[in-house]
CSV table of C-alpha atoms and ligand atoms in Angstrom, one decimal:
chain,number,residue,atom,x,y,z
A,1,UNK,CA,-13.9,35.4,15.7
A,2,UNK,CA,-17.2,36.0,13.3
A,3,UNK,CA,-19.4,33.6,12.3
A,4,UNK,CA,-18.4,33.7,9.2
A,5,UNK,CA,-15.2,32.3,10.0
A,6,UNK,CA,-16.6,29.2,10.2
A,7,UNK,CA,-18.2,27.3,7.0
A,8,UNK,CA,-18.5,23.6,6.0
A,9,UNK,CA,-15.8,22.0,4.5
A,10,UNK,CA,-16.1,22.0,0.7
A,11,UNK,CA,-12.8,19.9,-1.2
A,12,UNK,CA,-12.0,20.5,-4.6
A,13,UNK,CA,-12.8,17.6,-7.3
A,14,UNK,CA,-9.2,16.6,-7.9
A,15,UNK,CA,-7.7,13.6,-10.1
A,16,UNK,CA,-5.6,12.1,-7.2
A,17,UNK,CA,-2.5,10.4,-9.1
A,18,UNK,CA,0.2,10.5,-6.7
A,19,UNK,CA,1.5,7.7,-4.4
A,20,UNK,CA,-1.4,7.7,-2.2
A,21,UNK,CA,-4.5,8.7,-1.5
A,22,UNK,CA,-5.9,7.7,-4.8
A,23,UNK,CA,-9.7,8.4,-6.7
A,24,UNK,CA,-12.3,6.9,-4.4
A,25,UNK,CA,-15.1,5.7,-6.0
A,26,UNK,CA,-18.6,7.8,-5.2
A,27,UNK,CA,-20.0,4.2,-4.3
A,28,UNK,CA,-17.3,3.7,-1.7
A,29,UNK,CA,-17.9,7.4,-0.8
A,30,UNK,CA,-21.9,7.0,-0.9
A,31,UNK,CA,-21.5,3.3,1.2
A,32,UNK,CA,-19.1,5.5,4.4
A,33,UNK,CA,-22.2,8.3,4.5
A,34,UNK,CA,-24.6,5.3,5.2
A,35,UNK,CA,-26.0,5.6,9.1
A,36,UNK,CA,-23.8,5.1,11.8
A,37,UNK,CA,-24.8,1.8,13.9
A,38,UNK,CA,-23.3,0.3,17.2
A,39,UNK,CA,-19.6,-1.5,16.5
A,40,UNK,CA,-21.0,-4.4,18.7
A,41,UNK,CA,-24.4,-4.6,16.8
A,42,UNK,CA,-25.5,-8.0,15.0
A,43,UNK,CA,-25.8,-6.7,11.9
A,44,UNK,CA,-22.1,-4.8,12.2
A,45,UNK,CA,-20.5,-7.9,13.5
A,46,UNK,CA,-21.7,-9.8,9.9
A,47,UNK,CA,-20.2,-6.7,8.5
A,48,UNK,CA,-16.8,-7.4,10.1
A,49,UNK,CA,-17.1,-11.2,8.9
A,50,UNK,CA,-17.6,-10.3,5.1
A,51,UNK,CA,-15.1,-7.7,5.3
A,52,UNK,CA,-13.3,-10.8,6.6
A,53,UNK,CA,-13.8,-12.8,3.6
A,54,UNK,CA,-13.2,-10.3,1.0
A,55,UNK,CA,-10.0,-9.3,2.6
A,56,UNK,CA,-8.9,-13.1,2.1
A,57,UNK,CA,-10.4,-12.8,-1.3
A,58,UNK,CA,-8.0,-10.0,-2.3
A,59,UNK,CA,-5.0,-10.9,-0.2
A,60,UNK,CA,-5.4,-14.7,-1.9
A,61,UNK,CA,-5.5,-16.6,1.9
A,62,UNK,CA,-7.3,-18.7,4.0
A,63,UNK,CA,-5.7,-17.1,7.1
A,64,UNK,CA,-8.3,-17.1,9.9
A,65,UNK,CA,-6.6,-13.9,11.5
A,66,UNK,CA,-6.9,-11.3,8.7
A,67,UNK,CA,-8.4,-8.2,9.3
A,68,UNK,CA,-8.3,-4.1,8.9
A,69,UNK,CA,-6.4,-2.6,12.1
A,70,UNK,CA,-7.8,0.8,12.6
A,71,UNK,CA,-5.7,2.9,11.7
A,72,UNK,CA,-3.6,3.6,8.7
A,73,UNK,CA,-0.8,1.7,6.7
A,74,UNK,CA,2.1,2.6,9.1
A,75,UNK,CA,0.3,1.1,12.0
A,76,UNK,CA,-0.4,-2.1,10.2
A,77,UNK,CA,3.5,-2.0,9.6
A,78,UNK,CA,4.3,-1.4,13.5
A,79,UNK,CA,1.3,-3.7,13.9
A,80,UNK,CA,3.0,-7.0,12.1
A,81,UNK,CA,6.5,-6.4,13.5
A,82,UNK,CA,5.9,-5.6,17.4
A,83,UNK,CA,4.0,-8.5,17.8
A,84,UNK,CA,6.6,-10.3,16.5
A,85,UNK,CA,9.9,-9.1,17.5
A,86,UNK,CA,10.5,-10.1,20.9
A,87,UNK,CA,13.6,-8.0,22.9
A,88,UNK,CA,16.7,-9.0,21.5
A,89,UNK,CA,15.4,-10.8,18.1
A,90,UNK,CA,17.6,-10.0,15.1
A,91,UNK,CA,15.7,-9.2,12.6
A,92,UNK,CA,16.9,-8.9,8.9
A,93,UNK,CA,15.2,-5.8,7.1
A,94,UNK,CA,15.5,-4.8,3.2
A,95,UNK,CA,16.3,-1.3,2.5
A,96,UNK,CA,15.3,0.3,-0.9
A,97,UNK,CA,13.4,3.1,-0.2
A,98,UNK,CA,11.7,4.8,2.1
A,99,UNK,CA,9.4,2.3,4.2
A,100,UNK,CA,12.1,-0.4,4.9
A,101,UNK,CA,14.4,2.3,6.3
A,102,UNK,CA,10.8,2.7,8.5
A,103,UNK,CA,10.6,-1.1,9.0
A,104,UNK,CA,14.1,-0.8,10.3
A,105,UNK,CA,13.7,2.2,12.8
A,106,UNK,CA,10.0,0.5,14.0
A,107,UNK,CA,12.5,-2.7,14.9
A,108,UNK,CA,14.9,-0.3,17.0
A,109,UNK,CA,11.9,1.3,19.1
A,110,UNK,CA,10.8,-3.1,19.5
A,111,UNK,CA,13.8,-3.7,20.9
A,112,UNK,CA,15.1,-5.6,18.5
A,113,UNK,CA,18.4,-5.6,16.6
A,114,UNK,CA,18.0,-4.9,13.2
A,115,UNK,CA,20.5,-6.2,10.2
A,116,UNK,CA,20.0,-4.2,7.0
A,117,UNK,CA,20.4,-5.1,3.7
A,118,UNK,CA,20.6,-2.2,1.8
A,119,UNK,CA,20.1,-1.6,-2.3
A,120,UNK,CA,20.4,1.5,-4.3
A,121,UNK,CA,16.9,3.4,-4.5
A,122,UNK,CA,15.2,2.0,-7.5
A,123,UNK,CA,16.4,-1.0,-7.4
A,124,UNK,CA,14.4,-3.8,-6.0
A,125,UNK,CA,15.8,-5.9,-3.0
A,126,UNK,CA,18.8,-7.9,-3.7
A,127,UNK,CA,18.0,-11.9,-3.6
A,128,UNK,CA,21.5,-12.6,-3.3
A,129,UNK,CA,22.3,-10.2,-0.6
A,130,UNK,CA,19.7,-11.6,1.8
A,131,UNK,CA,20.4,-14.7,1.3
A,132,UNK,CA,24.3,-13.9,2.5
A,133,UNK,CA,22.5,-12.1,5.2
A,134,UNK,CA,20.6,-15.1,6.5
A,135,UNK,CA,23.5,-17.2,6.2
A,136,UNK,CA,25.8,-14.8,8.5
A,137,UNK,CA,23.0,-13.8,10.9
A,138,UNK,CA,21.5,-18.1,12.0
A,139,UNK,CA,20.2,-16.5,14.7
A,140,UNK,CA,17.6,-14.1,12.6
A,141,UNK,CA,14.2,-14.5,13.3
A,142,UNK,CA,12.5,-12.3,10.8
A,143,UNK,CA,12.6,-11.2,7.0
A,144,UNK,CA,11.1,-8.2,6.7
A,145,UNK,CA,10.9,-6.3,3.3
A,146,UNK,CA,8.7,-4.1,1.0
A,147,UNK,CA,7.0,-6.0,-1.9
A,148,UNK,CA,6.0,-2.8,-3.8
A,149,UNK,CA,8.5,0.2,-3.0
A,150,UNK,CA,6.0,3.6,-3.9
A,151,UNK,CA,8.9,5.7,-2.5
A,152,UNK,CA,11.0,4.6,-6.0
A,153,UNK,CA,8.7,2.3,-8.3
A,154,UNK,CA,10.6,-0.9,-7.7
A,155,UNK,CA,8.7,-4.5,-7.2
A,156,UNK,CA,10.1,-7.0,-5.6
A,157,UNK,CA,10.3,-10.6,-5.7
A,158,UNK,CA,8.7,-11.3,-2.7
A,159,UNK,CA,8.0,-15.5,-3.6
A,160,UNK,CA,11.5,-15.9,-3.3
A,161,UNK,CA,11.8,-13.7,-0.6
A,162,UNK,CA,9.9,-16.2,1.6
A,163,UNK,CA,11.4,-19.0,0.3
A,164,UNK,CA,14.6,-18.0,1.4
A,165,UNK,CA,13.5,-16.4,4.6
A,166,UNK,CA,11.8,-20.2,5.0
A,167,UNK,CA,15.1,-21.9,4.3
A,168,UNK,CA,16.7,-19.7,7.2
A,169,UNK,CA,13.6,-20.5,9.6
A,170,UNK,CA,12.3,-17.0,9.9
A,171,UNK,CA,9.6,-15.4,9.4
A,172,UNK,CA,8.5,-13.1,7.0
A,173,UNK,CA,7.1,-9.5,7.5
A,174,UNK,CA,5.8,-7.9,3.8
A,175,UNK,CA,5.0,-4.1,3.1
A,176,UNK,CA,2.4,-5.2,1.2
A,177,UNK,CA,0.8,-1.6,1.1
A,178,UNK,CA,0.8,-0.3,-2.6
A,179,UNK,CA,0.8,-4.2,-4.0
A,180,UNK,CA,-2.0,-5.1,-3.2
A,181,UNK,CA,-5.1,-5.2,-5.9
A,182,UNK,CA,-2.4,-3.7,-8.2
A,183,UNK,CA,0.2,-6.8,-8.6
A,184,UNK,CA,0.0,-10.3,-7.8
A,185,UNK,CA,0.3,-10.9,-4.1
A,186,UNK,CA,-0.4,-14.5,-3.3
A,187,UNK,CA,-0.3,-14.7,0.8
A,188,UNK,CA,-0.8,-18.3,0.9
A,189,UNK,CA,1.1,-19.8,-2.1
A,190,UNK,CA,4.0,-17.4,-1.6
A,191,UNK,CA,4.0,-18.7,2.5
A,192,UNK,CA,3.9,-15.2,3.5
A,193,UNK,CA,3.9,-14.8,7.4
A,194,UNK,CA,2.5,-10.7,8.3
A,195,UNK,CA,1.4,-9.0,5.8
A,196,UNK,CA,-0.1,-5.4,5.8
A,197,UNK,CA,-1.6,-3.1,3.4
A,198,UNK,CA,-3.1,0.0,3.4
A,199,UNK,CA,-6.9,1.6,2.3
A,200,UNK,CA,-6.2,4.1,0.1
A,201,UNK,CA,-3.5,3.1,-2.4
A,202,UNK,CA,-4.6,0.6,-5.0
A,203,UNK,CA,-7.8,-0.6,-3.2
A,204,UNK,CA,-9.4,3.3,-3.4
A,205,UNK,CA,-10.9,3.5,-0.5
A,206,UNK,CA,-10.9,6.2,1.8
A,207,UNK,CA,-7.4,6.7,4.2
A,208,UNK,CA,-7.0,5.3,7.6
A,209,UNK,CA,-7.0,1.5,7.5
A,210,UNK,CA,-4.4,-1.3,7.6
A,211,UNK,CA,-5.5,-4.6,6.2
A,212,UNK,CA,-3.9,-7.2,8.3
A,213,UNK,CA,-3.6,-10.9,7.8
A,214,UNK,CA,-1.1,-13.6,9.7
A,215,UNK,CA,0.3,-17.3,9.3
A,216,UNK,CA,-0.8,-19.9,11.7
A,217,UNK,CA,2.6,-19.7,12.1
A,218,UNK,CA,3.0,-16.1,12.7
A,219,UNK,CA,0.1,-16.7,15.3
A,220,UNK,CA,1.9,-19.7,17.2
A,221,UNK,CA,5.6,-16.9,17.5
A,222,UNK,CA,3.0,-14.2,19.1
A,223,UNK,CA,0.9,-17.3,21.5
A,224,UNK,CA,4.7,-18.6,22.5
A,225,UNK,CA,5.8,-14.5,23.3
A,226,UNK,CA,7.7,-14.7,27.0
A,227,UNK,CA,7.5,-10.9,27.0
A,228,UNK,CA,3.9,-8.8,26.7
A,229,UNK,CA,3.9,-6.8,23.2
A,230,UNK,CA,5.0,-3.1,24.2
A,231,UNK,CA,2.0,-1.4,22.6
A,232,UNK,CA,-1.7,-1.8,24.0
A,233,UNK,CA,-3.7,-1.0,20.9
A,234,UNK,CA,-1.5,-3.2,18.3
A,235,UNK,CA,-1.3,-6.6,21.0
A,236,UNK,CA,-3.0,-9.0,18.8
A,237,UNK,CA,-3.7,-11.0,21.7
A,238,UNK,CA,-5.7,-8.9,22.6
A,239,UNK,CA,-7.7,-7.5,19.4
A,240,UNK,CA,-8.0,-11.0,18.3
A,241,UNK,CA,-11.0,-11.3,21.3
A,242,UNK,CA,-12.7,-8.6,18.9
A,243,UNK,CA,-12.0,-8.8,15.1
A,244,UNK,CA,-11.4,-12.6,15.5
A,245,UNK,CA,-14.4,-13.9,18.1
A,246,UNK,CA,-16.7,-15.0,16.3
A,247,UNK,CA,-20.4,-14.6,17.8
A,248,UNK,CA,-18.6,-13.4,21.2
A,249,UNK,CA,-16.6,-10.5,20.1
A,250,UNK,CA,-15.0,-8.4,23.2
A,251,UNK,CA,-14.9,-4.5,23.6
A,252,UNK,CA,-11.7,-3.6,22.5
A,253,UNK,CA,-11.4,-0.6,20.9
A,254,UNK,CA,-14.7,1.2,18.8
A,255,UNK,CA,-13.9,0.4,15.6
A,256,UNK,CA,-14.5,3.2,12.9
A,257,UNK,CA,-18.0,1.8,11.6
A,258,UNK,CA,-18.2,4.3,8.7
A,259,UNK,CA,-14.6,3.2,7.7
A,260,UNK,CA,-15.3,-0.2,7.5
A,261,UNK,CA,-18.7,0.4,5.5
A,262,UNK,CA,-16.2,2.4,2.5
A,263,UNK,CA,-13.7,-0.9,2.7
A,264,UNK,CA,-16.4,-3.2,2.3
A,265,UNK,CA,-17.6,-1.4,-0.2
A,266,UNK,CA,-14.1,-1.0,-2.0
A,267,UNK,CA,-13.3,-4.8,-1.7
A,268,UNK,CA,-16.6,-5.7,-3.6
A,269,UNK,CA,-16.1,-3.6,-6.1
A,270,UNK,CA,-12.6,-5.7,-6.7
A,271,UNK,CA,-14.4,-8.5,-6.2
A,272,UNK,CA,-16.8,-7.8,-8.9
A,273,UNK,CA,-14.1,-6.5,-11.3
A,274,UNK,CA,-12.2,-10.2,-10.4
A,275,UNK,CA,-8.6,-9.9,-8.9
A,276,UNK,CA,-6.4,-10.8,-11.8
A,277,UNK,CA,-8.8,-8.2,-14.1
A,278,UNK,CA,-7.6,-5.3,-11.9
A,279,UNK,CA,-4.1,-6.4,-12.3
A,280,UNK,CA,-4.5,-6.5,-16.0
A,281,UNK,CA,-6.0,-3.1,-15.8
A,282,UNK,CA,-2.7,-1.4,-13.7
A,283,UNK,CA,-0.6,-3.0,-16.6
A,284,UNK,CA,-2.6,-2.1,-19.4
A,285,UNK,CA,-3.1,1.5,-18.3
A,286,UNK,CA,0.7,1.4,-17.1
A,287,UNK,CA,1.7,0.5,-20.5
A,288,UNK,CA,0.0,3.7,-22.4
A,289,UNK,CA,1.1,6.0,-19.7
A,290,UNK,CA,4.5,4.8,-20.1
A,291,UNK,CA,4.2,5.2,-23.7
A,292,UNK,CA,2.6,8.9,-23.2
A,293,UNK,CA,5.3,10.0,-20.9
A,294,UNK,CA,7.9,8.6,-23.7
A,295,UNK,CA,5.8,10.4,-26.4
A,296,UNK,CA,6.5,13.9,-24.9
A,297,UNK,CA,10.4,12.8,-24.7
A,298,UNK,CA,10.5,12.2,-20.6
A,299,UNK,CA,12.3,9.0,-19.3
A,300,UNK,CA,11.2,6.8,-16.9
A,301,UNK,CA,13.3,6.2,-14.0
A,302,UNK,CA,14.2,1.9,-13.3
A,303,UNK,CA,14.8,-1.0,-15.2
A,304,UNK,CA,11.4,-2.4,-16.7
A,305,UNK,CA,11.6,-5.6,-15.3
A,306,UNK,CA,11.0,-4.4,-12.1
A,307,UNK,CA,8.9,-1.3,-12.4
A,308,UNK,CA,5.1,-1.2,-10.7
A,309,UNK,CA,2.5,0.2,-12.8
A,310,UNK,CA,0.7,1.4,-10.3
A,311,UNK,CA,3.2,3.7,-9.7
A,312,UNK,CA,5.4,5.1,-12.6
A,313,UNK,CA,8.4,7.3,-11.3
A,314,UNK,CA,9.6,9.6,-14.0
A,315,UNK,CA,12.6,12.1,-14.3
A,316,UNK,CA,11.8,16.2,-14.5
A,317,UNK,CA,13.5,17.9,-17.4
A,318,UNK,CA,16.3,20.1,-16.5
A,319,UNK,CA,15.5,23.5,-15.0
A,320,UNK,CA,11.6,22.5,-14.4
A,321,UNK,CA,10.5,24.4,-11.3
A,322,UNK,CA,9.2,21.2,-9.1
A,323,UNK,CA,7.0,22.7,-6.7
A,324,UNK,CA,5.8,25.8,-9.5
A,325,UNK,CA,4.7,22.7,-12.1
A,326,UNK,CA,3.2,20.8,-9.6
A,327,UNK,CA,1.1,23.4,-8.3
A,328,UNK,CA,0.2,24.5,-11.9
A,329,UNK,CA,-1.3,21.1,-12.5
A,330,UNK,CA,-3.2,21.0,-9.2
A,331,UNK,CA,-4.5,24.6,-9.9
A,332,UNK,CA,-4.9,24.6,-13.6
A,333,UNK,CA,-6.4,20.8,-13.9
A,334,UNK,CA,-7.0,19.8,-10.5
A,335,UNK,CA,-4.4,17.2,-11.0
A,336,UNK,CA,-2.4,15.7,-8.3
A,337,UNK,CA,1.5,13.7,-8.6
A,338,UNK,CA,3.5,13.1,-6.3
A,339,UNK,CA,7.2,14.9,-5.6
A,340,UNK,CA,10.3,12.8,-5.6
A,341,UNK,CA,11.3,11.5,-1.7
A,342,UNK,CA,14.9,12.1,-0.4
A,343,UNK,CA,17.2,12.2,-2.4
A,344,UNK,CA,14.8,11.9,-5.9
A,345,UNK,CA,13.3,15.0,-4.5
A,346,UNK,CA,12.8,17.8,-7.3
A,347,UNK,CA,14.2,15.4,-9.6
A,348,UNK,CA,11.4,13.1,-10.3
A,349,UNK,CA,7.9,12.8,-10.1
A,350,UNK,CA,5.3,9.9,-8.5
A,351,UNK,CA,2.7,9.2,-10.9
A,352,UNK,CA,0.1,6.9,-9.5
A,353,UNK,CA,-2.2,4.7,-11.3
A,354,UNK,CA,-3.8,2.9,-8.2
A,355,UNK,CA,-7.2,1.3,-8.2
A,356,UNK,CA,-10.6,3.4,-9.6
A,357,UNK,CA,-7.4,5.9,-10.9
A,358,UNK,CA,-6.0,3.7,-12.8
A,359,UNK,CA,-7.9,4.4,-15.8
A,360,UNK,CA,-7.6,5.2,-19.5
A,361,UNK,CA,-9.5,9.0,-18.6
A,362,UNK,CA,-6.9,9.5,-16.3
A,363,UNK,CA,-3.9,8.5,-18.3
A,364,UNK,CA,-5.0,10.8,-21.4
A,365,UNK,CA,-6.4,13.4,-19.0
A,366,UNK,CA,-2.7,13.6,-17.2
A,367,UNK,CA,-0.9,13.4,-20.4
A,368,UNK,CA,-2.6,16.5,-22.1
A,369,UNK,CA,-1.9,18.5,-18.3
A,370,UNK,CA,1.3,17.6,-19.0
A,371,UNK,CA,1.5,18.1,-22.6
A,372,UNK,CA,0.7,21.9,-21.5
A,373,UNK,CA,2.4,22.1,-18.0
A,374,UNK,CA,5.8,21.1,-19.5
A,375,UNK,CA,5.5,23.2,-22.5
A,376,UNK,CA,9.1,24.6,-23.2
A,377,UNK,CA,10.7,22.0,-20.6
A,378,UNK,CA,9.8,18.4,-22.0
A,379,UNK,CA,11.6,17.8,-25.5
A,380,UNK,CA,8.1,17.2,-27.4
A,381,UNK,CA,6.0,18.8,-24.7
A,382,UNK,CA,2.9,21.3,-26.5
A,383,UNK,CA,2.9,18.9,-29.7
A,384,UNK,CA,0.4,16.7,-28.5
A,385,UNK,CA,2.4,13.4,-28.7
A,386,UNK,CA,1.6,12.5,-25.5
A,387,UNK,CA,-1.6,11.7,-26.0
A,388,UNK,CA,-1.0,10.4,-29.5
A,389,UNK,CA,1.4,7.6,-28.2
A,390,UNK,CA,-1.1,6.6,-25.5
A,391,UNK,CA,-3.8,6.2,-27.6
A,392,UNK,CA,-1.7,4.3,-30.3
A,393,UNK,CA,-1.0,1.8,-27.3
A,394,UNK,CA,-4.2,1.4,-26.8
A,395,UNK,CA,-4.5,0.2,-30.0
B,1,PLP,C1,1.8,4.5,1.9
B,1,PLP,C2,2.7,3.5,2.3
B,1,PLP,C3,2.9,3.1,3.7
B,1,PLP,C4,2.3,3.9,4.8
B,1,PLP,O1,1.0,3.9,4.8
B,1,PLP,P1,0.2,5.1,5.6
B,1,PLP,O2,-1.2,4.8,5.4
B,1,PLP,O3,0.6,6.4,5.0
B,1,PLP,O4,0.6,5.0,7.0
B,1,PLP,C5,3.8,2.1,4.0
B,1,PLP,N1,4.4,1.4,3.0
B,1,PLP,C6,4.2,1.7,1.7
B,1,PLP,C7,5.0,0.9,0.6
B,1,PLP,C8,3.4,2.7,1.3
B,1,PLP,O5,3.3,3.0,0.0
């Protein structure tokens, strides 16, 4: 092997509007190039409190134990329910899409015995259905369901989720990954028990965090555990000594200092913008997407009520070559959507709105790709109405 084999890294600039990573900002970018300082350092340690408070800021809770696991969204998942589920628990888990059929096999490998309640992909979870389920299963000991479904677009109502899942004396476990900064979540007022989220979806930071926060009551279930969690790193008992210590934080694990710098960084930013602003922003810039896509004749997939805007699933015209468009946009306008998952695969596509993405440049910037990308596919694709009826809703 030469030398030249060998040469730094350089990524394209892309427009990342798929399900996941989204844009980051340059300042969240700019903050995770700062130096690298000692994870047990003073000055790190305030770090980790004000990335504390801004994570209650954005979660909307005055949980003491809230905090970024390090590592990304699917271990804040495993995170929530093996600290829960003790062997043998039955645990009630909502099925509409990819990530609760993950929920479910996470409860397997915990040993314990999962009931699904399954909906149709698109749909968001069934109320009713989960209420029959707590009623049949008394013994149930956790809820656990996705509040924002990226796999298919659909929102759920997780408020009355909880309430049921309170009704039934269990606890509730919330996939709170693509929700949060993007649609109400309300940790406290809803009574929600784990919830996790991950970095780069609509807070646009970089990959490869889980924000993490729990009930007192969620923290009395893991205190009261007879048996020891089966996974080292994720034992809250344990990281607690570090992320929850105050001055006297433990070794634990080093946590990823530059990581934490681009979070901070991203929550500010949300905290400057103000939390209900950036959900006004996902719907506003949801709304003139949605009216773009339906200018150049596509259809969105799932009833309106329950669609996210920060992630707008819409069907391919007949005979489009999936993977050929895709990688005409990525080449051609350095564009990125997402494919369809399982069975929606090559029959839709993700588009992703999600945090500094979710802007009115990027809505007319992927309508006019599109516009030229679907020329001869679409029904009004190559006329520019695309654009037209986004900017029109922009009023
Ligand atoms: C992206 C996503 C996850 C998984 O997060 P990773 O960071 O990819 O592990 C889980 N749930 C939902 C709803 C997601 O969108």
């Amino acid at each position: 092997m030469s030398d030249q084999d060998h040469r730094s890294f350089a990524p394209p600039l892309r427009m990342l509007m798929g399900p996941g990573p989204s844009d980051v900002h340059p300042r969240v970018l700019a903050a995770m190039a700062r130096p690298t300082i000692g994870h047990l350092d003073p000055e790190f340690v305030s770090l980790m409190d004000e990335v504390k408070r801004l994570l209650q800021y954005a979660m909307r809770t005055d949980n003491d134990l809230t905090f970024p696991i390090s590592a990304p969204g699917s271990a804040g998942m495993e995170a929530c329910l093996v600290n829960l589920i003790e062997p043998g628990d039955e645990v009630v888990v909502c099925r509409n899409g990819v990530f609760g059929g993950r929920m479910h096999s996470i409860v397997e490998r915990a040993g314990g015995r999962p009931v699904a309640v399954d909906d149709a992909w698109g749909d968001p979870v069934d109320v009713d259905k989960v209420e029959a389920a707590l009623k049949a299963h008394g013994d149930a000991k956790i809820l656990a369901f996705v509040h924002a479904e990226t796999s298919t677009g659909a929102l759920s109502d997780a408020a009355r989720l909880a309430e049921l899942a309170r009704a039934h004396d269990c606890l509730t476990v919330v996939d709170a990954v693509t929700s949060l900064g993007g649609v109400p979540l309300e940790v406290d007022a809803w009574g929600l028990d784990a919830v996790y989220s991950g970095s780069q979806k609509c807070l646009s930071c970089a990959p490869g965090l889980s924000p993490v926060s729990f009930s007192q009551r969620a923290v009395d279930r893991i205190r009261a555990r007879a048996t020891p969690v089966q996974s080292w790193f994720l034992d809250l008992s344990l990281v607690m000594g570090y992320w929850g210590g105050g001055a006297k934080r433990a070794y634990h694990h080093t946590a990823p200092v530059n990581a934490i710098y681009g979070l901070h960084e991203a929550l500010l930013m949300i905290h400057e913008e103000g939390l209900e602003r950036s959900w006004a922003r996902h719907r506003l810039h949801h709304e003139a997407l949605v009216a773009g896509l339906e200018g150049l004749g596509l259809r969105l997939r799932g009833d309106a009520a329950h669609r996210l805007p920060q992630l707008n699933v819409v069907e391919l015209p007949a005979g489009l070559d999936d993977g050929a468009a895709r990688r005409q946009l990525l080449d051609d306008y350095g564009l990125e959507v997402g494919g369809g998952l399982g069975d929606l695969a090559g029959k839709v596509w993700r588009i992703g709105l999600m945090g500094t993405a979710c802007s009115r440049r990027n809505v007319l910037g992927c309508l006019a790709a599109l516009d030229d990308v679907l020329r001869g596919a679409a029904p009004a694709a190559g006329k520019g109405l695309g654009v037209a009826a986004a900017l029109a809703a922009y009023g």
